[in-house]
Amino acid sequence: DVKVTQSSRYLVKRTGEKVFLECVQDMDHENMFWYRQDPGLGLRLIYFSYDVKMKEKGDIPEGYSVSREKKERFSLILESASTNQTSMYLCASNPTSAETQYFGPGTRLLVL
Amino acid sequence: SQQGEEDPQALSIQEGENATMNCSYKTSINNLQWYRQNSGRGLVHLILIRSNEREKHSGRLRVTLDTSKKSSSLLITASRAADTASYFCATGRGSNYKLTFGKGTLLTVNP
C-alpha cells in the first residue's frame, strides 16, 4: 500500500513564527502536492512538485514556499505564520503514470 | 479556482437508502474522480471516470459522466453508517496530473 505520512497531526504556532510541514511518501512517486482545506472552500492547491528541486505554484501560493531536496520528501514552509493560515494542510503524491492522488492524514495547524 | 461544485452541500439519509451526489464543472476535462474524507482525515480515492466514458461501477458505487452538461453523479447504493463522510469530486485536465477539487458533500447515514 502507498503510504504518505505527515510530520504532525496537530500543530500550534505563534504569529510570525517560521513553520515547517513535512510530507514523506514511500512509493517513489514523481509528483507531490500541498493543499489547504478550509470549511466552505474545499481543497485548494498551494504548490506542486513534479521532480526533485522542481516546483510549480498552485492557486494560492502567497505566504508559502516549498522545498523538495529528495524525491520522497516535500516540505511546506510558512516563512512568517499569520492567523489566516490556520487551516488543515493535506499532502498528496502520485506517479507520473497515474492520475489518482494518494493523501496523507493531514496536519491541522492553529496560528495564534 | 474551483472547477467542481458538488450538490447538495449536505445530505442526511437512513441506513439502507441510496445516496446521490452531483458534481458540475466548467471547462473540458480528461477525467473526473471522486474522493472520500472521513472526519479530520486525509482523502481516499474512490473511483475515476475518463472523459470518453459515461458510466462506471465499483462495488456499491456508480458514477456517471455527462460531458455535454459538464456534470457527474455519484450513487452509493444500500448505504451504511460507515459511509458517513465528506465526498469530493476532482477534475483532471491536461498532462500535469494536477486536480481541481470541489467543496464537497457531507453525507450522514443514520443507523
mmCIF file of C-alpha atoms in Angstrom:
data_model
loop_
_atom_site.group_PDB
_atom_site.id
_atom_site.type_symbol
_atom_site.label_atom_id
_atom_site.label_comp_id
_atom_site.label_asym_id
_atom_site.label_seq_id
_atom_site.Cartn_x
_atom_site.Cartn_y
_atom_site.Cartn_z
ATOM 1 C CA ASP A 1 0.000 0.000 0.000
ATOM 2 C CA VAL A 2 1.097 3.544 -0.719
ATOM 3 C CA LYS A 3 1.923 5.429 2.407
ATOM 4 C CA VAL A 4 2.009 9.196 2.683
ATOM 5 C CA THR A 5 2.939 10.494 6.110
ATOM 6 C CA GLN A 6 2.875 13.984 7.531
ATOM 7 C CA SER A 7 5.112 15.020 10.392
ATOM 8 C CA SER A 8 2.390 16.270 12.736
ATOM 9 C CA ARG A 9 -1.366 15.732 13.105
ATOM 10 C CA TYR A 10 -1.814 18.907 15.150
ATOM 11 C CA LEU A 11 0.404 21.959 15.411
ATOM 12 C CA VAL A 12 0.042 25.221 17.357
ATOM 13 C CA LYS A 13 2.279 28.138 16.406
ATOM 14 C CA ARG A 14 2.536 31.841 17.167
ATOM 15 C CA THR A 15 2.102 34.638 14.653
ATOM 16 C CA GLY A 16 5.432 35.421 12.988
ATOM 17 C CA GLU A 17 6.978 32.010 13.597
ATOM 18 C CA LYS A 18 8.564 30.050 10.767
ATOM 19 C CA VAL A 19 6.681 26.806 10.320
ATOM 20 C CA PHE A 20 7.781 23.649 8.530
ATOM 21 C CA LEU A 21 5.284 20.986 7.487
ATOM 22 C CA GLU A 22 6.887 17.782 6.277
ATOM 23 C CA CYS A 23 5.479 15.143 3.977
ATOM 24 C CA VAL A 24 7.091 11.816 3.087
ATOM 25 C CA GLN A 25 5.908 9.194 0.602
ATOM 26 C CA ASP A 26 7.355 5.712 0.292
ATOM 27 C CA MET A 27 6.364 4.788 -3.267
ATOM 28 C CA ASP A 28 8.929 6.647 -5.376
ATOM 29 C CA HIS A 29 6.254 8.981 -6.776
ATOM 30 C CA GLU A 30 7.405 11.801 -9.017
ATOM 31 C CA ASN A 31 4.597 14.232 -8.157
ATOM 32 C CA MET A 32 3.837 15.707 -4.767
ATOM 33 C CA PHE A 33 1.234 18.294 -3.771
ATOM 34 C CA TRP A 34 0.342 20.569 -0.880
ATOM 35 C CA TYR A 35 -3.289 21.614 -0.350
ATOM 36 C CA ARG A 36 -5.060 23.564 2.309
ATOM 37 C CA GLN A 37 -8.626 22.746 3.269
ATOM 38 C CA ASP A 38 -10.992 25.268 4.791
ATOM 39 C CA PRO A 39 -14.707 24.949 5.597
ATOM 40 C CA GLY A 40 -16.839 26.030 2.661
ATOM 41 C CA LEU A 41 -13.828 26.343 0.354
ATOM 42 C CA GLY A 42 -12.841 22.727 -0.193
ATOM 43 C CA LEU A 43 -9.261 21.842 -1.129
ATOM 44 C CA ARG A 44 -7.077 24.455 -2.753
ATOM 45 C CA LEU A 45 -3.676 23.701 -4.271
ATOM 46 C CA ILE A 46 -0.791 25.642 -2.747
ATOM 47 C CA TYR A 47 2.230 24.157 -4.531
ATOM 48 C CA PHE A 48 3.053 21.202 -6.709
ATOM 49 C CA SER A 49 6.370 19.455 -7.411
ATOM 50 C CA TYR A 50 6.953 17.126 -10.357
ATOM 51 C CA ASP A 51 10.581 16.258 -9.633
ATOM 52 C CA VAL A 52 13.374 16.873 -7.165
ATOM 53 C CA LYS A 53 14.092 20.602 -6.861
ATOM 54 C CA MET A 54 11.219 21.369 -9.267
ATOM 55 C CA LYS A 55 8.129 23.227 -8.114
ATOM 56 C CA GLU A 56 5.134 24.969 -9.548
ATOM 57 C CA LYS A 57 2.741 27.424 -7.918
ATOM 58 C CA GLY A 58 -0.791 26.339 -7.348
ATOM 59 C CA ASP A 59 -3.855 28.510 -6.857
ATOM 60 C CA ILE A 60 -2.884 30.079 -3.517
ATOM 61 C CA PRO A 61 0.935 30.193 -3.125
ATOM 62 C CA GLU A 62 1.110 33.563 -1.359
ATOM 63 C CA GLY A 63 2.709 33.306 2.081
ATOM 64 C CA TYR A 64 4.106 29.832 1.400
ATOM 65 C CA SER A 65 7.227 28.288 -0.049
ATOM 66 C CA VAL A 66 8.237 24.675 -0.632
ATOM 67 C CA SER A 67 11.331 22.539 -0.740
ATOM 68 C CA ARG A 68 11.967 19.195 -2.423
ATOM 69 C CA GLU A 69 15.560 18.139 -1.941
ATOM 70 C CA LYS A 70 14.817 14.405 -2.056
ATOM 71 C CA LYS A 71 12.233 12.576 -4.126
ATOM 72 C CA GLU A 72 10.362 11.173 -1.138
ATOM 73 C CA ARG A 73 10.101 14.390 0.871
ATOM 74 C CA PHE A 74 8.156 17.585 0.157
ATOM 75 C CA SER A 75 8.190 20.377 2.713
ATOM 76 C CA LEU A 76 5.784 23.287 3.033
ATOM 77 C CA ILE A 77 7.220 26.387 4.689
ATOM 78 C CA LEU A 78 5.324 29.276 6.219
ATOM 79 C CA GLU A 79 8.032 31.953 6.411
ATOM 80 C CA SER A 80 6.098 34.085 8.912
ATOM 81 C CA ALA A 81 2.908 32.416 10.079
ATOM 82 C CA SER A 82 -0.237 34.501 10.215
ATOM 83 C CA THR A 83 -3.642 33.767 11.755
ATOM 84 C CA ASN A 84 -5.242 33.447 8.319
ATOM 85 C CA GLN A 85 -3.010 30.433 7.708
ATOM 86 C CA THR A 86 -4.861 28.485 10.377
ATOM 87 C CA SER A 87 -6.141 25.540 8.374
ATOM 88 C CA MET A 88 -5.947 21.839 7.612
ATOM 89 C CA TYR A 89 -2.953 21.062 5.379
ATOM 90 C CA LEU A 90 -3.014 17.980 3.209
ATOM 91 C CA CYS A 91 -0.122 16.448 1.319
ATOM 92 C CA ALA A 92 -0.607 14.107 -1.636
ATOM 93 C CA SER A 93 1.508 12.250 -4.159
ATOM 94 C CA ASN A 94 1.154 10.278 -7.352
ATOM 95 C CA PRO A 95 3.351 8.736 -10.015
ATOM 96 C CA THR A 96 3.504 10.415 -13.403
ATOM 97 C CA SER A 97 1.858 7.302 -14.860
ATOM 98 C CA ALA A 98 -1.357 7.669 -12.829
ATOM 99 C CA GLU A 99 -3.982 10.347 -12.319
ATOM 100 C CA THR A 100 -5.196 9.421 -8.857
ATOM 101 C CA GLN A 101 -3.592 11.022 -5.828
ATOM 102 C CA TYR A 102 -2.680 9.440 -2.509
ATOM 103 C CA PHE A 103 -3.204 11.616 0.521
ATOM 104 C CA GLY A 104 -1.565 11.871 3.915
ATOM 105 C CA PRO A 105 -3.671 12.148 7.093
ATOM 106 C CA GLY A 106 -3.388 15.940 7.232
ATOM 107 C CA THR A 107 -1.912 18.468 9.658
ATOM 108 C CA ARG A 108 -4.289 20.748 11.497
ATOM 109 C CA LEU A 109 -2.388 23.998 12.072
ATOM 110 C CA LEU A 110 -3.534 26.665 14.512
ATOM 111 C CA VAL A 111 -1.746 30.010 14.389
ATOM 112 C CA LEU A 112 -2.355 32.172 17.464
ATOM 113 C CA SER B 1 -10.063 28.480 -8.948
ATOM 114 C CA GLN B 2 -12.740 25.946 -8.141
ATOM 115 C CA GLN B 3 -13.604 23.666 -11.033
ATOM 116 C CA GLY B 4 -16.006 21.179 -9.468
ATOM 117 C CA GLU B 5 -19.050 22.125 -7.458
ATOM 118 C CA GLU B 6 -20.850 19.422 -5.522
ATOM 119 C CA ASP B 7 -24.545 19.395 -4.838
ATOM 120 C CA PRO B 8 -26.027 19.120 -2.285
ATOM 121 C CA GLN B 9 -23.660 20.556 0.314
ATOM 122 C CA ALA B 10 -25.092 18.185 2.902
ATOM 123 C CA LEU B 11 -27.233 15.059 2.699
ATOM 124 C CA SER B 12 -28.769 13.045 5.519
ATOM 125 C CA ILE B 13 -30.323 9.625 4.865
ATOM 126 C CA GLN B 14 -31.257 6.422 6.671
ATOM 127 C CA GLU B 15 -29.186 3.279 6.510
ATOM 128 C CA GLY B 16 -30.163 1.151 3.534
ATOM 129 C CA GLU B 17 -31.235 4.088 1.380
ATOM 130 C CA ASN B 18 -29.370 5.222 -1.707
ATOM 131 C CA ALA B 19 -27.339 8.443 -1.710
ATOM 132 C CA THR B 20 -26.809 10.543 -4.809
ATOM 133 C CA MET B 21 -24.327 13.395 -5.054
ATOM 134 C CA ASN B 22 -23.779 15.610 -8.052
ATOM 135 C CA CYS B 23 -20.786 17.494 -9.387
ATOM 136 C CA SER B 24 -20.701 20.208 -12.022
ATOM 137 C CA TYR B 25 -17.601 21.640 -13.644
ATOM 138 C CA LYS B 26 -16.808 24.452 -16.041
ATOM 139 C CA THR B 27 -14.093 23.512 -18.530
ATOM 140 C CA SER B 28 -13.170 20.433 -20.540
ATOM 141 C CA ILE B 29 -11.566 17.606 -18.593
ATOM 142 C CA ASN B 30 -9.540 14.433 -19.112
ATOM 143 C CA ASN B 31 -11.067 12.645 -16.165
ATOM 144 C CA LEU B 32 -13.237 13.139 -13.119
ATOM 145 C CA GLN B 33 -12.547 11.471 -9.792
ATOM 146 C CA TRP B 34 -14.423 11.025 -6.553
ATOM 147 C CA TYR B 35 -12.718 11.011 -3.175
ATOM 148 C CA ARG B 36 -13.970 10.342 0.312
ATOM 149 C CA GLN B 37 -12.814 12.001 3.533
ATOM 150 C CA ASN B 38 -13.666 10.708 6.969
ATOM 151 C CA SER B 39 -13.860 13.387 9.625
ATOM 152 C CA GLY B 40 -10.486 15.046 10.198
ATOM 153 C CA ARG B 41 -8.604 12.631 7.960
ATOM 154 C CA GLY B 42 -6.957 12.584 4.544
ATOM 155 C CA LEU B 43 -8.799 11.863 1.327
ATOM 156 C CA VAL B 44 -9.155 8.391 -0.136
ATOM 157 C CA HIS B 45 -9.662 7.805 -3.848
ATOM 158 C CA LEU B 46 -12.910 6.030 -4.713
ATOM 159 C CA ILE B 47 -13.321 5.947 -8.472
ATOM 160 C CA LEU B 48 -12.112 7.597 -11.678
ATOM 161 C CA ILE B 49 -14.088 8.066 -14.876
ATOM 162 C CA ARG B 50 -12.474 9.241 -18.090
ATOM 163 C CA SER B 51 -13.964 11.840 -20.409
ATOM 164 C CA ASN B 52 -14.830 9.183 -23.026
ATOM 165 C CA GLU B 53 -16.739 7.045 -20.507
ATOM 166 C CA ARG B 54 -20.363 7.511 -19.491
ATOM 167 C CA GLU B 55 -20.756 5.178 -16.541
ATOM 168 C CA LYS B 56 -18.568 3.208 -14.167
ATOM 169 C CA HIS B 57 -19.238 0.852 -11.277
ATOM 170 C CA SER B 58 -17.197 -0.187 -8.283
ATOM 171 C CA GLY B 59 -18.929 -2.278 -5.636
ATOM 172 C CA ARG B 60 -21.817 -0.182 -4.274
ATOM 173 C CA LEU B 61 -20.616 2.906 -6.169
ATOM 174 C CA ARG B 62 -21.932 4.021 -9.521
ATOM 175 C CA VAL B 63 -20.548 7.087 -11.271
ATOM 176 C CA THR B 64 -21.956 8.734 -14.363
ATOM 177 C CA LEU B 65 -20.428 11.444 -16.500
ATOM 178 C CA ASP B 66 -22.230 13.724 -18.938
ATOM 179 C CA THR B 67 -19.627 15.830 -20.727
ATOM 180 C CA SER B 68 -22.280 17.735 -22.697
ATOM 181 C CA LYS B 69 -23.733 19.007 -19.420
ATOM 182 C CA LYS B 70 -20.351 19.101 -17.672
ATOM 183 C CA SER B 71 -21.712 17.101 -14.774
ATOM 184 C CA SER B 72 -21.184 13.862 -12.893
ATOM 185 C CA SER B 73 -23.089 11.973 -10.247
ATOM 186 C CA LEU B 74 -22.004 9.527 -7.580
ATOM 187 C CA LEU B 75 -24.559 6.993 -6.382
ATOM 188 C CA ILE B 76 -23.944 4.948 -3.248
ATOM 189 C CA THR B 77 -26.433 2.105 -3.006
ATOM 190 C CA ALA B 78 -27.639 0.451 0.194
ATOM 191 C CA SER B 79 -25.831 2.977 2.355
ATOM 192 C CA ARG B 80 -24.297 2.084 5.715
ATOM 193 C CA ALA B 81 -23.478 4.170 8.759
ATOM 194 C CA ALA B 82 -19.805 3.695 7.855
ATOM 195 C CA ASP B 83 -20.416 5.630 4.614
ATOM 196 C CA THR B 84 -20.783 8.798 6.690
ATOM 197 C CA ALA B 85 -18.080 11.099 5.321
ATOM 198 C CA SER B 86 -17.447 14.042 3.027
ATOM 199 C CA TYR B 87 -17.309 13.276 -0.676
ATOM 200 C CA PHE B 88 -15.346 15.382 -3.142
ATOM 201 C CA CYS B 89 -15.218 15.414 -6.900
ATOM 202 C CA ALA B 90 -11.965 16.379 -8.592
ATOM 203 C CA THR B 91 -11.308 17.124 -12.231
ATOM 204 C CA GLY B 92 -8.102 16.408 -14.104
ATOM 205 C CA ARG B 93 -7.079 18.393 -17.162
ATOM 206 C CA GLY B 94 -4.023 18.314 -19.364
ATOM 207 C CA SER B 95 -0.967 16.237 -18.650
ATOM 208 C CA ASN B 96 0.397 17.701 -15.451
ATOM 209 C CA TYR B 97 -1.677 15.450 -13.168
ATOM 210 C CA LYS B 98 -2.978 18.354 -11.112
ATOM 211 C CA LEU B 99 -6.508 18.018 -9.834
ATOM 212 C CA THR B 100 -9.049 20.703 -9.025
ATOM 213 C CA PHE B 101 -11.347 19.802 -6.168
ATOM 214 C CA GLY B 102 -14.868 20.884 -5.376
ATOM 215 C CA LYS B 103 -16.127 21.933 -1.967
ATOM 216 C CA GLY B 104 -17.592 18.563 -1.080
ATOM 217 C CA THR B 105 -20.850 16.978 0.033
ATOM 218 C CA LEU B 106 -21.204 15.924 3.661
ATOM 219 C CA LEU B 107 -23.121 12.655 3.779
ATOM 220 C CA THR B 108 -24.621 11.472 7.051
ATOM 221 C CA VAL B 109 -26.063 7.971 7.157
ATOM 222 C CA ASN B 110 -28.238 7.451 10.219
ATOM 223 C CA PRO B 111 -28.420 3.927 11.683
#
